Each structure stands twice: as structure tokens, then as C-alpha cells.
């Protein structure tokens, strides 16, 4: 299997071709807007292709540990059930379609764990730990994936 | 609307149905407009001839995008009813709505024909300048003017929440409903819903809300007058929903005329509405910046789900993954800021008591 150039490199090359070869030939305003949108999406795909599998695996492990701590501290039934489902349903595969399902299952455990802490004021520190996963593992990485995102062609 | 080569003849025939006082109608120019995100937009030049007298004007068409290419699903019948009511009321400056093809049989898709505003959007006016002049306070007053319209003045067909509490609960539940129905489990949305539920602000009377207030939806005519367009999300709700959506949208696609001087903006808004500082302040705007976003992010999420399931497509829709994630980043940080303020106020109150 030829893995180099990587998917990200190929996508960025397509971006370059579109920008330097196709775009100058396009005169329609709506088509120009579409090309600019496609350029942004291709860059986002390039970023995702380089990291999303590693990020999901890392987050699944972190959520599992966090949810287990929440169950230990609160005995919350919903979190316990979601954590069980995340563990038993985990394929362990790195194939993207399988991993997305694993990630979804464990994400439900994170939702339940934070909700359990929200309704129990004594668990403020645990709640903050869950929110930190949202901030550092999700929001900050999504910011990286957004790349050169902007609302092209608006107004 | 999507078969542009057929549209001049179709539009002329449609207009003729409404203008039997005119001998002939010809559409001399027809072009798609790039600025419409959620709807297909077009501009047409129309020539009317009667008794050898010729008049020309420009009209705007606003219709549903092709099936399977929608970034957002909204109801043209609802928008037409709102536009009609507002045109008749004459309080809010809007380009008058003229005709509606409610079945799509004439224009190829459900479409509204309205007056063209000669000028540009407020967005195009302010994005290249540093000194915004009086636009921040004018915009605050414009939103405030909309929020003076009471539910009793609006069409019966518009859904009416039973109470302020019911409206807020409905919006919070909407965060959970979209998350529960999505192909993606989303802990950020679940946290947002739980936090909003635990930190409700003081109530305000329910009023007309625009639903998508942003600078691209304010047209500025050649005399400098504002005209408010794009009423597809209009509803009866808490007026601060609009302030919140304006804030988050303008943070994503600036400039943000609220953020540049929030206190002056809010003072102008309170002056226009008569609302008090307890209800309208930076913290309550922060709350509604998060809460109200679900009205549009929810329907975007729904279309992205359809994309994932192979039922929708298009670069415009794909681009909206960025809108969702932009919201995540901003809402997590906004909630952290508001929570810190609430904690500080609680600590201060406790200190005062002890």
C-alpha cells in the first residue's frame, strides 16, 4: 500500500490545483463561492485525516477513566449503564467506521457522567474535570479541525 | 428558480397573474444571488408595458433550495404569513412582500417575490470600516423595535408558548432533543442543556423575535435607512434570544457591534424597549447567546445528520460542521465565564451575610 503522499498531502494538492488552475477560469459569483467553500472543506478533511483516529482513541480512554470515577463517587445508574455499554460494545478496531461507533458509545458515558455531577453539588470538582475533557479534548481539537473556516459568501 | 434559463418566462407569467392591469410583462434580466445561505435567492429586472408606457423595476425572489441540498429546513408558508403581517402592520421597516407561489407550480419551488432594496447589507457596509459610527446603537434600537411587537399583534398561526418558563424549557429541551436524535452523541450539548436549566435568568414578556438577527439581514438603502430581511425563523419568544443569536453569529462572522461596546449597545436597546437592567445585561445576553443558538444549530445538526445518512449533500451544508464546532468552543468558554461570575456573586453575598 502506498501511504506516502499521505491523504492530507493529496487533499492539499487538490486544493492547490483548484485555487491556481480552476478558480481563475471561473467567472460566476455563485461558483466562486462554492469553490471557496470546497477549499475550506478540503483543508478540514486534511487536518482530520491526519489526526482523528488518534484523537478518538485517546479520548475514549480518558472518558472511560473519568466515567468510572464518577460512578465510584455517585453510583449514578445512567452513567454506570452507559459506561458498561461503552466497554462491552467497544470493537477495539482502528477502522474508522468501527471507531466512530466506539467513540459514540463512550461519548454517551461522558454526557451521563457530567449530568450526574451537575445534579450533585458535592461533585463540583468531578464536574469540572468532565467539562475540561469537553474543552481540551473536543472544543480545542475541533478548533484545529476548523482550520481556515469562515462563513464564505455571506451577506 | 433552479432552472435559471426558464425563469424569465416563468416569472413574467407569474407576475402577470397578479397584474391584470398591465398589458405585458417581460423579465429582461434574471440572476442568482450568492448571499442567500439558507434559501435560494435571485434578482430579476422586470419591464411593465401598458398603453405604450414602459416602467421597469427590480424584484427579489426567495425560494427553497433544491431537494437534498438544504443547509437548513424552514417553512416558506410561515415566512410568508409573517411577512404579510409585518407588511400590513407597517411598524418594522421591511421590503414589502408582494406575491407568493405557495405550491411551486409557477416558479419551480415555493418562492416569495418581494421588493428589491437598492443598496447593500449592513454587513458589507461595516466589514471594511474601523469606525462604526452610530450603527451599534442604531442596530440595538432596530432589534429593540422588533421586540416591541406583542404576541397579540401577530398572526394566529404563529405558535404561542404558554408562558416565559414554558418557552425557556422548550428551548432547553430542544438542545436535548436534537442531541438525542443525532447520529453523533454530543456531550457538549448535554452539558449546555444541564447548565442552562440550572441557571435561568429573570423573565421578560414574550415578544416577536426575528430568529436570525445579523448584519447580513439588515439592508441599508441609498438613504441610509435599515430594512430587516429574512424572517424565516421569526417566532414568539424571549426578546433576548435575538440579542444572544446576534452576539454568537457576529462573533463567528464579524464585526460584532454588540461586543465593541456592550454597555452602550444595551443602554440603547433598553431605551427602545423599556426593559430594565436586571433583565437585560451582559450576563443575561451571555445566557441567551448559548440558549438561543439551538434554534439554528439544531436544524443545521439535523441536515448534517441527513448528510451522514446519504440524504443530503453540498458544500454549503458540509461547511456548517464548522458552525457547530465554533459554537462548542464559544459556549464552553462563555459558560465558564458566566459560572465564574455567578460564583463570585455567590461568594460576595455569602461574605456580606457573614
Short mmCIF file of C-alpha atoms in Angstrom, two decimals:
data_model
loop_
_atom_site.label_atom_id
_atom_site.label_comp_id
_atom_site.label_asym_id
_atom_site.label_seq_id
_atom_site.Cartn_x
_atom_site.Cartn_y
_atom_site.Cartn_z
CA UNK A 1 0.00 0.00 0.00
CA UNK A 2 1.35 3.36 -0.98
CA UNK A 3 0.87 5.55 2.09
CA UNK A 4 3.02 8.47 1.01
CA UNK A 5 1.98 11.01 -0.14
CA UNK A 6 -0.46 10.92 2.75
CA UNK A 7 -4.17 11.62 2.43
CA UNK A 8 -3.59 15.09 3.84
CA UNK A 9 -0.92 15.80 1.25
CA UNK A 10 -3.17 14.65 -1.58
CA UNK A 11 -6.06 16.77 -0.38
CA UNK A 12 -3.87 19.84 -0.06
CA UNK A 13 -2.60 19.28 -3.57
CA UNK A 14 -6.17 19.19 -4.86
CA UNK A 15 -6.76 22.47 -3.02
CA UNK A 16 -3.77 23.97 -4.76
CA UNK A 17 -4.98 22.85 -8.20
CA UNK A 18 -8.43 24.22 -7.58
CA UNK A 19 -7.07 27.55 -6.43
CA UNK A 20 -4.43 28.05 -9.10
CA UNK A 21 -5.92 26.29 -12.13
CA UNK A 22 -9.70 26.16 -11.80
CA UNK A 23 -10.61 29.26 -9.80
CA UNK A 24 -9.07 31.81 -12.23
CA UNK A 25 -11.24 30.37 -15.02
CA UNK A 26 -14.48 30.71 -13.05
CA UNK A 27 -16.48 33.89 -13.54
CA UNK A 28 -19.81 33.03 -11.89
CA UNK A 29 -20.10 34.55 -8.39
CA UNK A 30 -22.03 31.54 -7.05
CA UNK A 31 -19.45 29.10 -8.45
CA UNK A 32 -16.62 31.16 -6.93
CA UNK A 33 -18.32 30.97 -3.54
CA UNK A 34 -18.75 27.20 -3.94
CA UNK A 35 -15.05 26.82 -4.79
CA UNK A 36 -14.04 28.80 -1.73
CA UNK A 37 -16.26 26.60 0.43
CA UNK A 38 -14.79 23.46 -1.12
CA UNK A 39 -11.29 24.76 -0.40
CA UNK A 40 -12.14 25.14 3.30
CA UNK A 41 -13.71 21.68 3.47
CA UNK A 42 -10.69 20.06 1.81
CA UNK A 43 -8.35 21.64 4.35
CA UNK A 44 -10.57 20.45 7.19
CA UNK A 45 -10.53 16.94 5.72
CA UNK A 46 -6.74 17.09 5.52
CA UNK A 47 -6.49 18.00 9.21
CA UNK A 48 -8.97 15.29 10.21
CA UNK A 49 -7.27 12.64 8.10
CA UNK A 50 -4.01 13.28 9.91
CA UNK A 51 -5.27 13.01 13.49
CA UNK A 52 -8.86 11.93 14.05
CA UNK A 53 -8.19 8.25 14.73
CA UNK A 54 -5.51 9.03 17.32
CA UNK A 55 -7.70 11.69 18.94
CA UNK A 56 -10.73 9.40 19.25
CA UNK A 57 -8.70 6.55 20.76
CA UNK A 58 -7.12 8.90 23.27
CA UNK A 59 -10.44 10.42 24.25
CA UNK A 60 -12.21 7.08 24.60
CA UNK A 61 -9.61 6.00 27.16
CA UNK A 62 -9.85 9.27 29.05
CA UNK A 63 -13.66 9.19 29.15
CA UNK A 64 -13.65 5.60 30.36
CA UNK A 65 -11.42 6.51 33.32
CA UNK A 66 -13.45 9.61 34.10
CA UNK A 67 -16.83 7.89 33.91
CA UNK A 68 -15.55 5.12 36.15
CA UNK A 69 -14.55 7.73 38.76
CA UNK A 70 -17.99 9.36 38.51
CA UNK A 71 -19.70 6.01 39.02
CA UNK A 72 -17.49 5.36 42.05
CA UNK A 73 -18.30 8.76 43.53
CA UNK A 74 -22.02 9.00 42.71
CA UNK A 75 -23.25 5.47 41.93
CA UNK A 76 -25.21 7.12 39.13
CA UNK A 77 -27.16 4.42 37.31
CA UNK A 78 -27.27 6.15 33.92
CA UNK A 79 -23.52 6.70 33.89
CA UNK A 80 -22.91 3.14 35.00
CA UNK A 81 -25.13 1.77 32.22
CA UNK A 82 -23.54 3.99 29.57
CA UNK A 83 -20.05 3.05 30.74
CA UNK A 84 -20.95 -0.63 30.58
CA UNK A 85 -22.33 -0.17 27.08
CA UNK A 86 -19.16 1.68 26.04
CA UNK A 87 -16.93 -1.05 27.39
CA UNK A 88 -18.87 -4.04 26.15
CA UNK A 89 -19.59 -2.50 22.76
CA UNK A 90 -16.04 -1.42 22.09
CA UNK A 91 -14.72 -3.08 18.96
CA UNK A 92 -11.12 -2.18 19.61
CA UNK A 93 -10.74 -1.77 15.86
CA UNK A 94 -8.95 1.21 14.33
CA UNK A 95 -11.06 1.03 11.18
CA UNK A 96 -12.73 4.44 11.03
CA UNK A 97 -16.34 3.24 10.81
CA UNK A 98 -15.86 0.93 13.83
CA UNK A 99 -14.01 3.53 15.86
CA UNK A 100 -16.72 6.14 15.26
CA UNK A 101 -19.24 3.76 16.84
CA UNK A 102 -16.93 3.12 19.82
CA UNK A 103 -16.46 6.86 20.24
CA UNK A 104 -20.20 7.49 20.12
CA UNK A 105 -20.89 4.88 22.79
CA UNK A 106 -18.27 6.28 25.15
CA UNK A 107 -19.43 9.84 24.46
CA UNK A 108 -22.80 8.89 25.93
CA UNK A 109 -21.00 7.87 29.12
CA UNK A 110 -19.36 11.30 29.25
CA UNK A 111 -22.75 13.01 28.84
CA UNK A 112 -24.28 10.96 31.64
CA UNK A 113 -21.30 11.48 33.94
CA UNK A 114 -21.35 15.27 33.59
CA UNK A 115 -25.13 15.33 34.07
CA UNK A 116 -24.76 13.25 37.24
CA UNK A 117 -22.22 15.73 38.60
CA UNK A 118 -24.38 18.72 37.61
CA UNK A 119 -27.23 17.46 39.75
CA UNK A 120 -24.98 16.80 42.76
CA UNK A 121 -23.33 19.97 44.08
CA UNK A 122 -20.85 17.92 46.11
CA UNK A 123 -19.32 16.74 42.85
CA UNK A 124 -18.20 20.13 41.59
CA UNK A 125 -14.57 19.03 41.12
CA UNK A 126 -15.60 15.95 39.15
CA UNK A 127 -17.94 18.06 37.06
CA UNK A 128 -15.12 20.46 36.28
CA UNK A 129 -12.95 17.53 35.24
CA UNK A 130 -15.61 16.39 32.77
CA UNK A 131 -16.01 19.89 31.39
CA UNK A 132 -12.25 20.04 30.96
CA UNK A 133 -12.48 16.97 28.70
CA UNK A 134 -15.07 18.84 26.64
CA UNK A 135 -12.83 21.87 26.45
CA UNK A 136 -9.42 20.31 25.85
CA UNK A 137 -10.28 17.12 24.01
CA UNK A 138 -13.26 18.35 22.00
CA UNK A 139 -13.51 22.11 21.65
CA UNK A 140 -9.78 22.75 21.21
CA UNK A 141 -9.35 19.92 18.72
CA UNK A 142 -12.43 21.00 16.81
CA UNK A 143 -10.86 24.42 16.62
CA UNK A 144 -7.83 22.84 14.97
CA UNK A 145 -10.09 20.94 12.56
CA UNK A 146 -11.97 24.12 11.64
CA UNK A 147 -8.68 25.31 10.16
CA UNK A 148 -9.38 28.20 7.79
CA UNK A 149 -13.15 28.03 8.34
CA UNK A 150 -15.25 31.12 7.75
CA UNK A 151 -18.80 31.78 6.60
CA UNK A 152 -17.94 32.30 2.95
CA UNK A 153 -20.22 34.30 0.71
CA UNK A 154 -22.47 35.56 3.47
CA UNK A 155 -24.25 38.87 3.06
CA UNK B 1 -35.97 29.05 -9.52
CA UNK B 2 -33.28 26.46 -10.09
CA UNK B 3 -33.71 26.29 -13.88
CA UNK B 4 -32.42 29.80 -14.45
CA UNK B 5 -32.81 29.71 -18.23
CA UNK B 6 -36.56 29.11 -17.82
CA UNK B 7 -37.08 31.67 -15.10
CA UNK B 8 -37.56 34.89 -17.10
CA UNK B 9 -40.60 33.42 -18.85
CA UNK B 10 -41.90 31.69 -15.72
CA UNK B 11 -41.57 34.80 -13.57
CA UNK B 12 -43.19 37.02 -16.20
CA UNK B 13 -46.16 34.65 -16.41
CA UNK B 14 -46.43 34.51 -12.62
CA UNK B 15 -46.34 38.29 -12.25
CA UNK B 16 -48.96 38.62 -15.00
CA UNK B 17 -51.34 36.52 -12.88
CA UNK B 18 -51.21 39.25 -10.23
CA UNK B 19 -51.14 42.27 -12.56
CA UNK B 20 -54.07 42.06 -14.96
CA UNK B 21 -53.95 45.86 -15.10
CA UNK B 22 -50.71 45.61 -17.12
CA UNK B 23 -50.75 44.70 -20.83
CA UNK B 24 -47.43 42.92 -20.92
CA UNK B 25 -44.73 41.94 -18.51
CA UNK B 26 -41.22 40.97 -19.57
CA UNK B 27 -38.34 39.81 -17.37
CA UNK B 28 -35.26 41.26 -19.02
CA UNK B 29 -32.62 40.05 -16.55
CA UNK B 30 -32.52 37.20 -14.06
CA UNK B 31 -29.53 36.24 -11.91
CA UNK B 32 -28.93 34.10 -8.87
CA UNK B 33 -27.68 35.93 -5.78
CA UNK B 34 -24.76 34.45 -3.86
CA UNK B 35 -25.62 35.89 -0.44
CA UNK B 36 -28.54 33.64 0.48
CA UNK B 37 -27.29 30.92 2.82
CA UNK B 38 -30.43 29.11 3.80
CA UNK B 39 -32.64 29.92 0.80
CA UNK B 40 -32.12 30.29 -2.92
CA UNK B 41 -32.14 33.96 -3.84
CA UNK B 42 -32.41 35.66 -7.21
CA UNK B 43 -32.75 39.17 -8.57
CA UNK B 44 -34.86 39.98 -11.63
CA UNK B 45 -35.33 43.07 -13.75
CA UNK B 46 -38.96 43.41 -14.81
CA UNK B 47 -40.44 45.60 -17.60
CA UNK B 48 -44.13 46.50 -17.48
CA UNK B 49 -45.83 47.94 -20.59
CA UNK B 50 -49.32 49.43 -20.88
CA UNK B 51 -50.66 51.91 -23.43
CA UNK B 52 -47.14 52.32 -24.84
CA UNK B 53 -45.88 53.39 -21.40
CA UNK B 54 -43.00 51.32 -20.06
CA UNK B 55 -41.87 51.07 -16.45
CA UNK B 56 -39.06 48.96 -15.05
CA UNK B 57 -38.17 47.73 -11.60
CA UNK B 58 -36.07 45.10 -9.83
CA UNK B 59 -37.63 42.41 -7.64
CA UNK B 60 -36.11 39.73 -5.43
CA UNK B 61 -37.15 36.08 -5.29
CA UNK B 62 -36.60 33.96 -2.22
CA UNK B 63 -37.29 30.25 -2.51
CA UNK B 64 -36.48 26.79 -1.26
CA UNK B 65 -33.20 25.24 -2.43
CA UNK B 66 -33.27 22.01 -4.49
CA UNK B 67 -34.31 18.90 -2.55
CA UNK B 68 -31.37 17.26 -0.76
CA UNK B 69 -29.24 20.42 -0.87
CA UNK B 70 -30.67 22.34 2.04
CA UNK B 71 -28.44 23.62 4.80
CA UNK B 72 -31.49 24.48 6.89
CA UNK B 73 -35.13 23.42 6.57
CA UNK B 74 -37.65 26.18 7.19
CA UNK B 75 -41.25 26.77 6.20
CA UNK B 76 -42.00 29.26 3.40
CA UNK B 77 -45.71 29.34 4.34
CA UNK B 78 -44.72 30.54 7.82
CA UNK B 79 -42.34 33.15 6.42
CA UNK B 80 -44.98 34.44 4.02
CA UNK B 81 -47.53 34.76 6.85
CA UNK B 82 -45.05 36.72 8.97
CA UNK B 83 -44.04 38.98 6.07
CA UNK B 84 -47.66 39.69 5.26
CA UNK B 85 -48.43 40.57 8.87
CA UNK B 86 -45.40 42.84 9.15
CA UNK B 87 -46.09 44.50 5.80
CA UNK B 88 -49.64 45.24 6.94
CA UNK B 89 -48.53 46.41 10.39
CA UNK B 90 -46.01 48.84 8.91
CA UNK B 91 -44.05 49.22 12.15
CA UNK B 92 -40.88 47.32 11.25
CA UNK B 93 -39.04 48.53 8.13
CA UNK B 94 -39.03 45.58 5.70
CA UNK B 95 -39.01 45.30 1.92
CA UNK B 96 -42.72 44.75 1.20
CA UNK B 97 -43.65 41.18 0.36
CA UNK B 98 -45.69 41.06 -2.84
CA UNK B 99 -46.59 37.62 -4.11
CA UNK B 100 -46.16 34.03 -3.08
CA UNK B 101 -46.04 30.85 -5.12
CA UNK B 102 -47.10 28.58 -2.28
CA UNK B 103 -47.08 25.40 -4.34
CA UNK B 104 -44.07 25.96 -6.56
CA UNK B 105 -46.14 25.29 -9.67
CA UNK B 106 -45.25 28.65 -11.22
CA UNK B 107 -41.68 29.30 -10.10
CA UNK B 108 -40.47 25.71 -9.75
CA UNK B 109 -40.19 25.89 -5.97
CA UNK B 110 -42.09 27.62 -3.17
CA UNK B 111 -40.96 31.21 -3.55
CA UNK B 112 -41.73 34.72 -2.32
CA UNK B 113 -41.44 37.76 -4.58
CA UNK B 114 -40.54 40.95 -2.75
CA UNK B 115 -39.31 44.45 -3.33
CA UNK B 116 -35.63 44.89 -4.07
CA UNK B 117 -33.69 47.17 -1.71
CA UNK B 118 -31.35 49.39 -3.71
CA UNK B 119 -28.25 49.44 -1.57
CA UNK B 120 -26.29 46.80 0.29
CA UNK B 121 -26.32 44.87 3.52
CA UNK B 122 -25.16 46.33 6.81
CA UNK B 123 -22.59 43.53 6.79
CA UNK B 124 -20.98 44.75 3.58
CA UNK B 125 -21.10 48.30 4.92
CA UNK B 126 -19.33 47.70 8.23
CA UNK B 127 -16.90 44.91 7.47
CA UNK B 128 -14.40 47.22 5.82
CA UNK B 129 -14.53 50.14 8.27
CA UNK B 130 -12.99 50.74 11.68
CA UNK B 131 -15.30 53.47 12.97
CA UNK B 132 -18.84 52.08 13.08
CA UNK B 133 -20.35 55.50 13.81
CA UNK B 134 -23.87 55.22 15.19
CA UNK B 135 -24.52 51.76 13.72
CA UNK B 136 -24.12 49.91 17.07
CA UNK B 137 -26.83 51.97 18.78
CA UNK B 138 -29.00 52.05 15.64
CA UNK B 139 -28.80 48.29 15.40
CA UNK B 140 -29.62 47.91 19.10
CA UNK B 141 -32.66 50.13 18.59
CA UNK B 142 -33.66 48.17 15.49
CA UNK B 143 -33.68 44.90 17.40
CA UNK B 144 -35.49 46.72 20.20
CA UNK B 145 -38.16 47.98 17.80
CA UNK B 146 -38.87 44.40 16.70
CA UNK B 147 -39.21 43.43 20.35
CA UNK B 148 -41.96 45.91 20.98
CA UNK B 149 -44.31 43.75 18.87
CA UNK B 150 -46.50 41.73 21.22
CA UNK B 151 -47.95 38.27 20.51
CA UNK B 152 -51.43 39.79 20.18
CA UNK B 153 -50.29 41.73 17.11
CA UNK B 154 -49.05 38.62 15.30
CA UNK B 155 -50.80 36.04 13.09
CA UNK B 156 -52.79 33.42 14.98
CA UNK B 157 -50.89 30.71 13.13
CA UNK B 158 -47.67 31.56 14.98
CA UNK B 159 -47.13 29.16 17.89
CA UNK B 160 -47.63 30.81 21.29
CA UNK B 161 -45.75 29.47 24.30
CA UNK B 162 -47.94 29.06 27.38
CA UNK B 163 -45.54 31.16 29.46
CA UNK B 164 -42.00 32.50 29.60
CA UNK B 165 -40.98 29.46 31.65
CA UNK B 166 -42.52 27.16 29.01
CA UNK B 167 -40.59 28.92 26.24
CA UNK B 168 -37.25 28.62 28.05
CA UNK B 169 -37.91 24.99 28.96
CA UNK B 170 -38.83 24.28 25.35
CA UNK B 171 -35.53 25.72 24.11
CA UNK B 172 -33.53 23.79 26.69
CA UNK B 173 -35.39 20.62 25.73
CA UNK B 174 -34.57 21.37 22.10
CA UNK B 175 -30.85 21.03 22.86
CA UNK B 176 -31.52 17.58 24.27
CA UNK B 177 -33.96 16.58 21.53
CA UNK B 178 -31.56 17.31 18.67
CA UNK B 179 -28.72 15.61 20.51
CA UNK B 180 -30.83 12.55 21.20
CA UNK B 181 -31.90 12.27 17.57
CA UNK B 182 -28.46 12.87 16.09
CA UNK B 183 -26.10 10.27 14.63
CA UNK B 184 -23.45 11.87 16.86
CA UNK B 185 -23.59 11.59 20.63
CA UNK B 186 -22.71 15.09 21.82
CA UNK B 187 -21.71 15.58 25.48
CA UNK B 188 -21.16 19.30 24.91
CA UNK B 189 -24.85 19.82 24.05
CA UNK B 190 -25.95 17.72 27.02
CA UNK B 191 -23.76 19.80 29.35
CA UNK B 192 -25.10 23.02 27.84
CA UNK B 193 -28.70 21.89 28.44
CA UNK B 194 -27.97 20.92 32.05
CA UNK B 195 -26.20 24.21 32.76
CA UNK B 196 -28.94 26.31 31.16
CA UNK B 197 -31.55 24.51 33.22
CA UNK B 198 -29.68 25.26 36.45
CA UNK B 199 -29.08 28.96 35.72
CA UNK B 200 -32.24 30.55 34.31
CA UNK B 201 -32.28 34.37 34.19
CA UNK B 202 -35.12 36.70 35.30
CA UNK B 203 -38.07 36.59 32.86
CA UNK B 204 -39.19 39.14 30.27
CA UNK B 205 -42.52 39.40 28.43
CA UNK B 206 -42.76 37.27 25.29
CA UNK B 207 -42.43 39.25 22.07
CA UNK B 208 -41.84 38.87 18.33
CA UNK B 209 -38.32 37.59 17.71
CA UNK B 210 -36.63 37.75 14.32
CA UNK B 211 -34.81 34.49 14.96
CA UNK B 212 -31.79 35.17 12.76
CA UNK B 213 -30.74 38.74 13.57
CA UNK B 214 -27.39 39.51 11.98
CA UNK B 215 -25.85 42.30 9.93
CA UNK B 216 -26.36 40.47 6.58
CA UNK B 217 -30.09 40.51 7.32
CA UNK B 218 -30.17 44.31 7.60
CA UNK B 219 -30.28 46.00 4.21
CA UNK B 220 -29.27 49.66 4.08
CA UNK B 221 -30.93 51.65 1.31
CA UNK B 222 -29.41 54.62 -0.51
CA UNK B 223 -30.87 56.98 2.10
CA UNK B 224 -29.16 55.04 4.88
CA UNK B 225 -32.40 53.51 6.20
CA UNK B 226 -32.39 49.99 7.63
CA UNK B 227 -34.68 47.29 6.19
CA UNK B 228 -34.88 43.97 8.03
CA UNK B 229 -35.00 40.85 5.83
CA UNK B 230 -35.02 37.02 6.17
CA UNK B 231 -37.89 36.34 8.56
CA UNK B 232 -37.97 32.56 8.19
CA UNK B 233 -37.09 31.98 11.86
CA UNK B 234 -39.50 34.57 13.26
CA UNK B 235 -41.28 33.34 16.39
CA UNK B 236 -42.81 34.42 19.66
CA UNK B 237 -40.16 34.15 22.33
CA UNK B 238 -37.93 35.90 24.82
CA UNK B 239 -36.56 39.04 23.14
CA UNK B 240 -33.08 38.28 24.46
CA UNK B 241 -33.00 35.24 22.18
CA UNK B 242 -32.29 37.68 19.35
CA UNK B 243 -29.58 39.53 21.26
CA UNK B 244 -27.90 36.22 22.00
CA UNK B 245 -28.03 34.96 18.42
CA UNK B 246 -26.77 38.30 17.14
CA UNK B 247 -23.84 38.02 19.54
CA UNK B 248 -22.77 34.49 18.58
CA UNK B 249 -23.32 34.94 14.85
CA UNK B 250 -21.38 38.20 14.80
CA UNK B 251 -18.56 36.64 16.76
CA UNK B 252 -18.32 34.00 14.03
CA UNK B 253 -18.69 36.43 11.15
CA UNK B 254 -17.86 39.87 12.46
CA UNK B 255 -17.73 42.67 13.11
CA UNK B 256 -19.75 42.33 16.30
CA UNK B 257 -21.37 45.68 17.07
CA UNK B 258 -22.51 44.47 20.50
CA UNK B 259 -19.08 43.33 21.60
CA UNK B 260 -17.42 46.59 20.61
CA UNK B 261 -19.22 48.38 23.48
CA UNK B 262 -21.79 46.15 25.21
CA UNK B 263 -22.98 48.68 27.78
CA UNK B 264 -23.74 51.39 25.22
CA UNK B 265 -25.43 48.83 22.96
CA UNK B 266 -27.58 47.52 25.83
CA UNK B 267 -28.46 51.01 27.05
CA UNK B 268 -29.81 51.86 23.56
CA UNK B 269 -31.70 48.56 23.48
CA UNK B 270 -33.25 49.12 26.92
CA UNK B 271 -34.23 52.62 25.88
CA UNK B 272 -36.01 51.28 22.79
CA UNK B 273 -37.84 48.52 24.66
CA UNK B 274 -38.36 49.87 28.15
CA UNK B 275 -36.82 46.72 29.60
CA UNK B 276 -34.73 47.04 32.78
CA UNK B 277 -31.10 46.42 33.60
CA UNK B 278 -31.92 43.46 35.83
CA UNK B 279 -33.29 41.59 32.81
CA UNK B 280 -31.06 42.98 30.07
CA UNK B 281 -27.36 42.95 30.95
CA UNK B 282 -24.21 41.27 29.76
CA UNK B 283 -24.82 38.12 31.81
CA UNK B 284 -28.36 37.59 30.53
CA UNK B 285 -27.18 38.23 26.97
CA UNK B 286 -24.49 35.62 27.62
CA UNK B 287 -27.13 33.14 28.77
CA UNK B 288 -29.23 33.69 25.66
CA UNK B 289 -26.16 33.61 23.42
CA UNK B 290 -25.93 29.97 24.40
CA UNK B 291 -29.63 29.13 24.75
CA UNK B 292 -31.00 30.58 21.53
CA UNK B 293 -28.33 29.12 19.28
CA UNK B 294 -30.08 25.78 19.24
CA UNK B 295 -32.84 27.20 17.02
CA UNK B 296 -30.42 27.34 14.10
CA UNK B 297 -27.68 24.93 15.20
CA UNK B 298 -30.36 22.29 15.76
CA UNK B 299 -31.63 22.42 12.21
CA UNK B 300 -28.03 22.52 10.92
CA UNK B 301 -27.31 19.43 13.02
CA UNK B 302 -30.36 17.77 11.51
CA UNK B 303 -29.15 18.46 7.97
CA UNK B 304 -25.64 17.20 8.80
CA UNK B 305 -27.22 14.01 10.13
CA UNK B 306 -29.01 13.63 6.81
CA UNK B 307 -25.68 14.22 5.09
CA UNK B 308 -24.15 11.39 7.16
CA UNK B 309 -27.07 9.14 6.20
CA UNK B 310 -26.76 9.96 2.50
CA UNK B 311 -29.96 12.00 2.37
CA UNK B 312 -28.38 15.44 1.91
CA UNK B 313 -25.23 16.85 0.37
CA UNK B 314 -23.48 20.02 -0.72
CA UNK B 315 -20.50 22.15 0.23
CA UNK B 316 -22.74 24.70 1.95
CA UNK B 317 -24.05 22.03 4.32
CA UNK B 318 -20.63 20.44 4.87
CA UNK B 319 -19.22 23.83 5.78
CA UNK B 320 -21.66 24.01 8.70
CA UNK B 321 -19.70 21.43 10.69
CA UNK B 322 -17.59 24.50 11.42
CA UNK B 323 -20.65 26.37 12.71
CA UNK B 324 -21.39 23.57 15.17
CA UNK B 325 -17.82 23.33 16.41
CA UNK B 326 -17.49 27.13 16.59
CA UNK B 327 -20.49 27.02 18.91
CA UNK B 328 -18.90 24.33 21.08
CA UNK B 329 -15.76 26.37 21.62
CA UNK B 330 -17.60 29.58 22.36
CA UNK B 331 -20.30 28.08 24.56
CA UNK B 332 -17.87 26.16 26.77
CA UNK B 333 -15.88 29.34 27.32
CA UNK B 334 -19.00 31.51 27.78
CA UNK B 335 -20.42 29.16 30.37
CA UNK B 336 -17.09 29.09 32.19
CA UNK B 337 -17.12 32.90 32.29
CA UNK B 338 -20.72 33.11 33.47
CA UNK B 339 -20.18 30.40 36.07
CA UNK B 340 -17.18 32.30 37.43
CA UNK B 341 -19.30 35.45 37.67
CA UNK B 342 -22.10 33.59 39.47
CA UNK B 343 -19.59 32.00 41.85
CA UNK B 344 -18.10 35.40 42.61
CA UNK B 345 -21.55 36.90 43.25
CA UNK B 346 -22.47 33.97 45.50
CA UNK B 347 -19.22 34.34 47.43
CA UNK B 348 -19.78 38.09 47.79
CA UNK B 349 -23.34 37.53 49.03
CA UNK B 350 -22.12 34.93 51.50
CA UNK B 351 -19.43 37.30 52.72
CA UNK B 352 -21.96 40.07 53.19
CA UNK B 353 -24.24 37.76 55.17
CA UNK B 354 -21.49 36.50 57.47
#
